[in-house]
Coordinates of C-alpha atoms (C1' of nucleotides) in Angstrom, one line a residue:
Chain A
M259 CA -103.2 -45.8 -17.3
S260 CA -105.5 -48.1 -15.3
Q261 CA -109.1 -48.8 -16.2
L262 CA -110.0 -45.3 -15.2
D263 CA -107.8 -42.3 -15.2
T264 CA -106.1 -41.8 -11.8
V265 CA -107.1 -38.1 -11.8
Q266 CA -110.8 -38.9 -12.2
R267 CA -110.7 -41.6 -9.6
I268 CA -109.2 -39.2 -7.1
L269 CA -111.8 -36.6 -8.0
D270 CA -114.7 -39.1 -7.7
A271 CA -113.5 -40.2 -4.2
A272 CA -112.8 -36.7 -3.0
E273 CA -116.1 -35.4 -4.2
V274 CA -118.0 -38.1 -2.2
L275 CA -115.8 -37.9 0.9
F276 CA -115.7 -34.1 1.1
A277 CA -119.5 -33.9 0.8
E278 CA -119.9 -36.5 3.6
R279 CA -117.3 -35.2 6.1
G280 CA -116.0 -31.9 5.0
F281 CA -112.6 -30.9 3.8
T282 CA -110.5 -30.9 7.0
E283 CA -112.1 -34.0 8.2
T284 CA -111.1 -35.9 5.1
S285 CA -107.5 -36.9 4.8
L286 CA -105.6 -37.5 1.6
R287 CA -104.9 -41.0 2.8
T288 CA -108.7 -41.7 3.0
I289 CA -109.2 -40.3 -0.4
T290 CA -106.3 -42.2 -2.1
S291 CA -107.2 -45.5 -0.4
T292 CA -110.8 -45.4 -1.5
A293 CA -109.7 -44.3 -4.9
G294 CA -107.3 -47.2 -5.0
V295 CA -104.3 -45.0 -6.0
N296 CA -101.1 -44.1 -4.3
L297 CA -101.0 -41.4 -1.6
A298 CA -98.5 -39.3 -3.6
A299 CA -100.8 -39.2 -6.6
V300 CA -102.7 -36.2 -5.2
N301 CA -99.7 -34.0 -4.9
Y302 CA -98.4 -35.2 -8.2
H303 CA -101.5 -34.5 -10.2
F304 CA -103.0 -31.6 -8.3
G305 CA -100.1 -30.1 -6.4
S306 CA -101.8 -29.8 -3.0
K307 CA -104.9 -30.6 -1.1
K308 CA -106.2 -27.1 -1.6
E309 CA -105.9 -27.4 -5.4
L310 CA -107.7 -30.7 -5.2
I311 CA -110.6 -29.1 -3.4
Q312 CA -110.7 -26.4 -6.1
A313 CA -110.6 -29.1 -8.8
V314 CA -113.6 -30.9 -7.3
F315 CA -115.6 -27.7 -7.4
E316 CA -114.4 -26.8 -10.9
R317 CA -115.5 -30.1 -12.3
F318 CA -119.2 -29.5 -11.4
L319 CA -119.4 -25.7 -11.3
T320 CA -118.0 -25.2 -14.8
P321 CA -120.6 -27.3 -16.7
F322 CA -123.3 -26.0 -14.3
T323 CA -122.7 -22.3 -14.9
T324 CA -122.2 -22.7 -18.7
S325 CA -125.5 -24.5 -18.8
L326 CA -127.2 -21.9 -16.7
D327 CA -125.7 -19.1 -18.9
A328 CA -127.0 -20.8 -22.0
E329 CA -130.4 -21.3 -20.5
L330 CA -130.5 -17.7 -19.5
A331 CA -129.5 -16.5 -23.0
R332 CA -132.2 -18.8 -24.5
L333 CA -134.9 -17.3 -22.2
A334 CA -133.8 -13.8 -23.0
T335 CA -134.2 -14.2 -26.7
E336 CA -137.4 -16.3 -26.5
E337 CA -139.4 -13.8 -24.5
G338 CA -139.1 -10.1 -24.1
S339 CA -139.5 -9.8 -20.4
L340 CA -138.1 -12.5 -18.1
Q341 CA -140.6 -14.1 -15.8
L342 CA -139.6 -15.0 -12.2
D343 CA -141.0 -18.5 -12.4
D344 CA -139.1 -19.2 -15.6
L345 CA -135.8 -18.1 -14.1
L346 CA -136.2 -20.2 -11.0
Q347 CA -137.3 -23.2 -13.0
S348 CA -134.3 -22.8 -15.3
L349 CA -132.0 -22.8 -12.3
Y350 CA -133.5 -25.9 -10.9
R351 CA -133.8 -27.7 -14.2
V352 CA -130.2 -27.0 -15.0
A353 CA -129.0 -28.0 -11.6
L354 CA -131.0 -31.3 -11.7
A355 CA -130.6 -32.4 -15.3
G356 CA -127.2 -31.1 -16.0
L357 CA -125.7 -33.0 -13.1
A358 CA -127.9 -36.1 -12.9
S359 CA -127.1 -36.8 -16.6
Q360 CA -123.5 -37.4 -15.5
G361 CA -124.7 -39.9 -13.0
R362 CA -123.8 -37.7 -10.1
D363 CA -126.0 -36.9 -7.2
P364 CA -127.4 -33.3 -7.2
K365 CA -127.7 -33.3 -3.4
R366 CA -124.0 -33.9 -3.1
F367 CA -123.3 -30.6 -4.9
M368 CA -125.7 -28.8 -2.6
R369 CA -123.7 -30.2 0.3
L370 CA -120.5 -29.1 -1.3
L371 CA -121.9 -25.6 -2.0
G372 CA -123.0 -25.4 1.6
L373 CA -119.5 -26.4 2.8
A374 CA -118.0 -23.9 0.5
Y375 CA -119.9 -21.2 2.3
T376 CA -119.6 -22.4 5.9
Q377 CA -116.2 -24.0 6.1
S378 CA -113.8 -21.0 6.3
Q379 CA -111.5 -22.2 3.4
G380 CA -110.8 -18.6 2.2
H381 CA -109.0 -19.9 -0.8
L382 CA -112.1 -21.8 -2.0
R383 CA -114.3 -18.7 -1.7
R384 CA -111.8 -16.6 -3.6
F385 CA -111.6 -19.3 -6.3
I386 CA -115.3 -19.6 -6.7
V387 CA -115.9 -15.9 -6.8
S388 CA -113.2 -15.2 -9.2
R389 CA -114.2 -18.1 -11.5
Y390 CA -118.0 -18.0 -11.4
G391 CA -118.8 -14.6 -10.0
D392 CA -119.8 -13.3 -13.4
S393 CA -122.4 -16.1 -14.0
Y394 CA -123.7 -15.4 -10.5
R395 CA -124.1 -11.7 -11.1
R396 CA -125.7 -12.4 -14.5
F397 CA -128.3 -14.6 -12.9
A398 CA -128.9 -12.2 -10.0
G399 CA -129.3 -9.4 -12.5
S400 CA -131.9 -11.3 -14.4
L401 CA -133.8 -12.0 -11.2
A402 CA -133.6 -8.4 -10.2
T403 CA -135.1 -7.1 -13.4
A404 CA -138.0 -9.5 -12.9
L405 CA -138.6 -7.8 -9.6
P406 CA -138.7 -4.1 -10.5
H407 CA -140.7 -3.0 -7.5
V408 CA -138.2 -4.4 -4.9
D409 CA -135.4 -2.0 -4.0
P410 CA -131.9 -3.4 -4.6
V411 CA -130.8 -3.8 -1.1
T412 CA -134.0 -5.6 -0.1
F413 CA -133.7 -7.7 -3.2
Y414 CA -130.1 -8.8 -2.5
W415 CA -131.0 -9.7 1.1
R416 CA -133.9 -11.8 -0.1
L417 CA -131.6 -13.4 -2.7
Y418 CA -129.4 -14.5 0.1
F419 CA -132.4 -15.7 2.1
M420 CA -133.4 -17.8 -0.9
L421 CA -129.8 -19.1 -1.3
G422 CA -129.7 -20.0 2.3
A423 CA -133.1 -21.8 2.2
T424 CA -132.0 -23.7 -0.9
V425 CA -128.5 -24.7 0.1
F426 CA -129.3 -25.4 3.7
S427 CA -132.4 -27.6 3.1
L428 CA -131.1 -29.4 0.1
S429 CA -127.6 -30.1 1.6
S430 CA -129.4 -31.7 4.5
F431 CA -132.0 -33.3 2.3
D432 CA -131.4 -36.9 3.4
A433 CA -131.5 -36.0 7.1
I434 CA -134.6 -33.9 6.9
E435 CA -136.3 -36.5 4.7
A436 CA -135.6 -39.2 7.2
I437 CA -137.2 -37.2 10.0
L438 CA -140.3 -36.4 8.0
R439 CA -140.6 -40.0 6.8
E440 CA -140.5 -41.2 10.4
D441 CA -142.9 -38.6 11.8
F442 CA -145.4 -38.6 9.0
G443 CA -144.7 -41.6 6.9
A444 CA -144.4 -39.4 3.9
E445 CA -141.5 -39.8 1.5
S446 CA -140.2 -36.8 -0.3
S447 CA -138.3 -36.9 -3.5
L448 CA -135.8 -34.2 -4.5
E449 CA -138.2 -33.2 -7.3
E450 CA -141.1 -32.8 -4.9
T451 CA -139.0 -30.8 -2.6
L452 CA -137.9 -28.5 -5.4
A453 CA -141.6 -28.2 -6.3
R454 CA -142.2 -27.0 -2.7
L455 CA -139.2 -24.8 -2.6
A456 CA -139.9 -22.9 -5.8
P457 CA -143.2 -21.3 -4.8
A458 CA -141.8 -20.6 -1.3
A459 CA -138.9 -18.8 -2.9
V460 CA -141.2 -16.9 -5.2
A461 CA -143.4 -15.9 -2.3
M462 CA -140.3 -14.6 -0.4
L463 CA -138.9 -12.7 -3.3
T464 CA -142.2 -11.1 -4.2
A465 CA -143.4 -10.3 -0.7
P466 CA -144.6 -6.7 -0.2
V467 CA -141.8 -4.4 0.9
P468 CA -142.7 -2.8 4.2
T469 CA -142.8 1.0 4.0
E470 CA -139.7 2.7 5.3
G471 CA -141.0 4.7 8.2
E472 CA -143.1 1.8 9.6
Chain B
M205 CA -108.3 -18.2 40.6
S206 CA -107.2 -15.5 38.1
Q207 CA -109.2 -12.4 37.4
L208 CA -111.6 -14.5 35.5
D209 CA -112.4 -18.1 35.9
T210 CA -110.3 -20.4 33.7
V211 CA -113.3 -22.3 32.6
Q212 CA -115.0 -19.1 31.3
R213 CA -111.9 -17.8 29.6
I214 CA -111.6 -21.0 27.7
L215 CA -115.3 -20.9 26.8
D216 CA -115.0 -17.3 25.6
A217 CA -112.0 -18.0 23.5
A218 CA -113.4 -21.2 22.1
E219 CA -116.7 -19.5 21.2
V220 CA -115.0 -16.8 19.1
L221 CA -112.5 -19.1 17.5
F222 CA -115.0 -21.8 16.6
A223 CA -117.3 -19.3 15.1
E224 CA -114.5 -17.8 13.0
R225 CA -112.8 -21.0 11.8
G226 CA -114.9 -24.0 12.6
F227 CA -114.2 -26.8 15.0
T228 CA -111.6 -29.0 13.3
E229 CA -109.7 -25.9 12.1
T230 CA -109.4 -24.6 15.7
S231 CA -106.7 -26.3 17.8
L232 CA -106.7 -26.6 21.5
R233 CA -103.4 -24.8 21.5
T234 CA -104.9 -21.8 19.7
I235 CA -107.8 -21.7 22.2
T236 CA -105.6 -22.0 25.3
S237 CA -103.1 -19.5 24.1
T238 CA -105.6 -16.8 23.3
A239 CA -107.4 -17.6 26.6
G240 CA -104.1 -17.3 28.4
V241 CA -104.3 -20.6 30.1
N242 CA -102.3 -23.8 30.0
L243 CA -102.9 -26.3 27.2
A244 CA -103.9 -29.1 29.6
A245 CA -106.6 -27.0 31.2
V246 CA -109.1 -28.0 28.5
N247 CA -108.8 -31.7 29.2
Y248 CA -108.7 -31.0 32.9
H249 CA -111.9 -29.0 33.0
F250 CA -113.9 -30.3 30.1
G251 CA -112.5 -33.8 29.6
S252 CA -112.0 -33.6 25.8
K253 CA -112.4 -31.3 22.9
K254 CA -115.8 -32.7 22.0
E255 CA -117.1 -31.9 25.4
L256 CA -115.7 -28.4 25.1
I257 CA -117.6 -27.9 21.9
Q258 CA -120.8 -29.1 23.6
A259 CA -120.1 -26.8 26.6
V260 CA -119.9 -23.8 24.2
F261 CA -123.3 -24.6 22.8
E262 CA -124.8 -25.3 26.1
R263 CA -123.8 -21.9 27.5
F264 CA -125.8 -20.0 24.9
L265 CA -128.5 -22.5 24.0
T266 CA -129.8 -23.1 27.5
P267 CA -130.6 -19.5 28.3
F268 CA -131.9 -19.0 24.8
T269 CA -134.3 -21.9 24.9
T270 CA -135.6 -21.2 28.4
S271 CA -136.2 -17.5 27.4
L272 CA -138.0 -18.7 24.3
D273 CA -140.1 -21.2 26.2
A274 CA -141.1 -18.5 28.7
E275 CA -142.0 -16.1 25.9
L276 CA -144.1 -18.8 24.2
A277 CA -145.9 -19.5 27.4
R278 CA -146.5 -15.8 28.0
L279 CA -147.9 -15.5 24.4
A280 CA -150.2 -18.6 24.9
T281 CA -151.9 -17.2 28.0
E282 CA -152.1 -13.7 26.8
E283 CA -153.9 -14.4 23.6
G284 CA -156.2 -17.2 22.7
S285 CA -154.8 -18.0 19.2
L286 CA -151.2 -17.5 18.4
Q287 CA -150.4 -15.1 15.6
L288 CA -147.6 -16.0 13.2
D289 CA -146.0 -12.5 13.4
D290 CA -146.0 -12.6 17.2
L291 CA -144.2 -16.0 17.2
L292 CA -141.5 -14.9 14.8
Q293 CA -141.0 -11.6 16.6
S294 CA -140.7 -13.5 19.9
L295 CA -138.1 -15.7 18.3
Y296 CA -136.1 -12.8 17.1
R297 CA -136.5 -10.7 20.2
V298 CA -135.4 -13.5 22.4
A299 CA -132.4 -14.2 20.2
L300 CA -131.3 -10.6 20.0
A301 CA -132.1 -9.3 23.5
G302 CA -131.3 -12.4 25.5
L303 CA -127.8 -12.7 24.0
A304 CA -126.9 -9.1 23.5
S305 CA -127.7 -8.4 27.1
Q306 CA -124.8 -10.7 28.0
G307 CA -122.5 -8.6 25.8
R308 CA -122.2 -11.4 23.3
D309 CA -122.6 -11.1 19.6
P310 CA -125.9 -12.6 18.2
K311 CA -124.3 -13.1 14.8
R312 CA -121.7 -15.4 16.4
F313 CA -124.4 -17.7 17.6
M314 CA -125.9 -17.9 14.2
R315 CA -122.5 -18.9 12.8
L316 CA -122.2 -21.5 15.5
L317 CA -125.7 -22.8 14.7
G318 CA -124.8 -23.0 11.1
L319 CA -121.6 -24.9 11.9
A320 CA -123.6 -27.3 14.1
Y321 CA -125.6 -28.2 11.1
T322 CA -123.1 -28.3 8.3
Q323 CA -119.9 -29.6 10.0
S324 CA -120.5 -33.3 10.4
Q325 CA -119.8 -33.5 14.2
G326 CA -122.3 -36.2 14.9
H327 CA -121.9 -35.9 18.6
L328 CA -122.9 -32.2 18.5
R329 CA -126.1 -32.9 16.6
R330 CA -127.0 -35.7 19.0
F331 CA -126.2 -33.4 22.0
I332 CA -128.3 -30.6 20.7
V333 CA -131.3 -32.7 19.7
S334 CA -131.4 -34.6 23.0
R335 CA -131.0 -31.4 25.0
Y336 CA -133.0 -28.9 23.2
G337 CA -135.2 -31.0 20.9
D338 CA -138.3 -30.4 23.1
S339 CA -138.0 -26.7 22.9
Y340 CA -137.6 -26.9 19.2
R341 CA -140.6 -29.1 18.8
R342 CA -142.7 -26.8 21.1
F343 CA -141.9 -23.8 19.0
A344 CA -142.4 -25.7 15.7
G345 CA -145.8 -26.9 17.1
S346 CA -146.9 -23.4 17.9
L347 CA -145.9 -22.3 14.5
A348 CA -147.8 -25.1 12.9
T349 CA -151.0 -24.3 14.7
A350 CA -150.8 -20.8 13.4
L351 CA -150.8 -22.2 9.9
P352 CA -153.7 -24.6 9.9
H353 CA -154.2 -24.6 6.2
V354 CA -150.7 -25.8 5.4
D355 CA -150.3 -29.6 5.4
P356 CA -147.7 -30.9 7.9
V357 CA -145.1 -32.1 5.4
T358 CA -145.2 -28.9 3.5
F359 CA -145.1 -26.9 6.7
Y360 CA -142.0 -28.7 7.9
W361 CA -140.2 -28.3 4.7
R362 CA -141.0 -24.6 4.8
L363 CA -139.8 -24.5 8.4
Y364 CA -136.4 -25.8 7.2
F365 CA -136.4 -23.3 4.4
M366 CA -136.9 -20.6 6.9
L367 CA -134.3 -22.0 9.2
G368 CA -131.9 -22.2 6.3
A369 CA -132.6 -18.6 5.2
T370 CA -132.1 -17.4 8.8
V371 CA -129.0 -19.3 9.7
F372 CA -127.3 -18.9 6.4
S373 CA -127.8 -15.2 5.9
L374 CA -127.2 -14.2 9.5
S375 CA -124.1 -16.4 9.9
S376 CA -122.6 -14.7 6.9
F377 CA -124.0 -11.3 7.9
D378 CA -120.7 -9.5 8.0
A379 CA -119.6 -10.8 4.6
I380 CA -123.0 -10.0 2.9
E381 CA -123.2 -6.6 4.5
A382 CA -119.7 -5.7 3.3
I383 CA -120.7 -6.6 -0.3
L384 CA -123.9 -4.6 -0.2
R385 CA -122.2 -1.7 1.4
E386 CA -119.6 -1.7 -1.4
D387 CA -122.2 -2.1 -4.2
F388 CA -124.9 0.2 -3.0
G389 CA -123.3 2.3 -0.2
A390 CA -126.1 1.2 2.0
E391 CA -125.3 -0.1 5.5
S392 CA -127.5 -2.8 7.1
S393 CA -127.8 -3.3 10.8
L394 CA -128.7 -6.7 12.2
E395 CA -132.0 -5.2 13.3
E396 CA -132.8 -4.0 9.8
T397 CA -131.9 -7.3 8.4
L398 CA -134.2 -9.1 10.8
A399 CA -136.9 -6.6 9.8
R400 CA -136.4 -7.7 6.2
L401 CA -136.2 -11.4 7.1
A402 CA -139.4 -11.5 9.2
P403 CA -141.9 -10.6 6.4
A404 CA -139.9 -12.7 3.9
A405 CA -140.3 -15.7 6.3
V406 CA -143.9 -15.0 6.8
A407 CA -144.5 -14.8 3.1
M408 CA -142.7 -18.1 2.6
L409 CA -144.7 -19.9 5.4
T410 CA -148.0 -18.6 4.3
A411 CA -147.6 -19.0 0.6
P412 CA -150.5 -20.8 -1.1
V413 CA -149.9 -24.5 -1.2
P414 CA -150.0 -25.8 -4.9
T415 CA -152.8 -28.3 -5.5
E416 CA -151.6 -31.9 -5.5
G417 CA -152.3 -33.0 -9.0
E418 CA -150.9 -29.9 -10.6
Chain C
dT288 C1' -83.0 -52.8 -28.2
dG289 C1' -81.9 -48.7 -25.7
dG290 C1' -83.1 -44.7 -23.7
dC291 C1' -86.4 -41.3 -22.3
dG292 C1' -90.6 -38.6 -20.3
dG293 C1' -94.7 -39.7 -17.6
dT294 C1' -96.4 -42.0 -13.9
dT295 C1' -96.6 -44.9 -9.8
dA296 C1' -94.5 -46.9 -5.6
dA297 C1' -92.9 -47.2 -0.9
dA298 C1' -90.8 -44.7 2.5
dA299 C1' -89.6 -41.0 5.1
dC300 C1' -90.2 -36.2 6.4
dA301 C1' -91.3 -32.4 9.7
dA302 C1' -95.2 -30.4 11.8
dA303 C1' -99.4 -30.3 14.3
dC304 C1' -102.8 -32.6 16.6
dG305 C1' -105.5 -34.3 21.1
dT306 C1' -104.3 -36.3 25.2
dT307 C1' -101.7 -37.9 29.3
dT308 C1' -98.3 -37.7 32.9
dA309 C1' -96.0 -36.2 36.9
dA310 C1' -94.3 -32.5 39.3
dA311 C1' -95.1 -27.8 41.1
dT312 C1' -98.2 -24.6 42.8
dT313 C1' -102.1 -22.8 44.9
dG314 C1' -106.2 -22.6 48.0
dT315 C1' -108.6 -24.3 51.8
dT316 C1' -109.5 -26.6 56.1
dG317 C1' -108.5 -28.7 60.5
Chain D
dC147 C1' -98.7 -24.3 60.7
dA148 C1' -99.5 -28.7 58.7
dA149 C1' -102.0 -31.4 55.4
dC150 C1' -104.8 -32.4 52.0
dA151 C1' -107.4 -31.4 47.7
dA152 C1' -107.8 -28.6 43.6
dT153 C1' -105.5 -26.5 40.1
dT154 C1' -101.8 -25.2 37.1
dT155 C1' -97.6 -26.1 34.8
dA156 C1' -94.1 -28.1 31.6
dA157 C1' -93.0 -31.9 29.1
dA158 C1' -93.7 -35.8 26.7
dC159 C1' -96.8 -39.3 24.6
dG160 C1' -98.4 -41.7 20.3
dT161 C1' -101.0 -40.5 16.1
dT162 C1' -102.2 -38.4 12.2
dT163 C1' -101.6 -34.8 9.0
dG164 C1' -99.8 -32.9 4.2
dT165 C1' -95.9 -33.1 1.6
dT166 C1' -91.4 -34.6 -0.3
dT167 C1' -88.1 -37.8 -1.8
dT168 C1' -86.0 -41.4 -4.4
dA169 C1' -86.4 -45.5 -6.8
dA170 C1' -89.1 -48.5 -9.7
dC171 C1' -92.1 -49.1 -13.4
dC172 C1' -94.5 -48.2 -17.7
dG173 C1' -95.3 -47.2 -22.7
dC174 C1' -93.4 -45.1 -26.6
dC175 C1' -90.3 -43.6 -30.3
dA176 C1' -85.7 -43.6 -32.4

DNA sequence: TGGCGGTTAAAACAAACGTTTAAATTGTTG
DNA sequence: CAACAATTTAAACGTTTGTTTTAACCGCCA
């Protein structure tokens, strides 16, 4: 066993490279060489490239969803009715703190999440849904009960709007930030951006629902 | 010359396949075989795979941006001050009508736009920015003047939030629609979804800006 | 020390990729 | 009809891909 476990070195390298280039664009040879391990190590420890991809997601989604579940349970017992702001802030706090505490970049996970959606990779979508679908539905349900005056279909579309706004803007955070810094000379931290995103998301979720026949 | 131009048959096939699977996941052999043309035709007519990708985007972005520019100019002369709703409705109308009139699927272009952002493909991003950056900035500028009370940095972040919500939700339209149809038995057309998206986007753009020191 | 499971190593595998070549074919023009 | 350019075709090119193989190496317990 080298200074660091071979499995973790592979996961570390794969996580960074996948986020930078995507799955198909990242070869096992690039991963193993930057990880400093033998090429065959991936197939030995993970079985295949697909399973490596899943393992990368499992490593950050499992602690994330368990933290989110715990936070949600805490909120539910603490207050009688769940407030929209509290829910969103829980989501962001868990995402930021839970991951940053491990010394890993939250933006990277947003990029990975974005890739999971946009790159076809049917096996990944199935893996995530089957593994973390319950947590997702739990959070969506809490959000829905905090918005009783919004009909379910409209609510779920808005939830996807919010998801899109979050994943898209945060996964391209560095690129967008660079543009804004050049054009306005204003730096934006991730925290500031979340502080901008939260009220925008709230406004979108709570917007008045247009009457049907209009 | 066969019944249809070889160049257009390649573009048609590539457009569909790229939207379905992504760029790297779609091989030239798959494209040429579904197009019913010889493998070498791509390199002969387009030069390389990269240039084929750019040609696919050029074919739908050029008419789209020129229509949008015209619509924007029409709005500017018609009314003195541009209204936010009008701008967004112009955007959607142009996107829907301009493309559907050619018998092409608007959702497909949203998927392609999403891919252009998320798949690394640096050459594509450069191509789009250099070619259509002016139109984009023109539209963003019109949008900004319709929101005078929102500071520039916040405005641009919200613009990206809106972009993300749009691209993300519409590029996954079929998948989301299938889920909602199963869970609630409610079908959603693209028009209905845009009718939901527009007020949500307006709410997000016009949300009160939190005071700095808060 | 001897052997044994777990791990690493180098090499090779077949398959798929984008691209190029050179010949065959087609279309057009004088 | 002849001749030339444009296009299509089939075949091969060299690389790169994920995966497999087989031997070497390691730490550990009997």
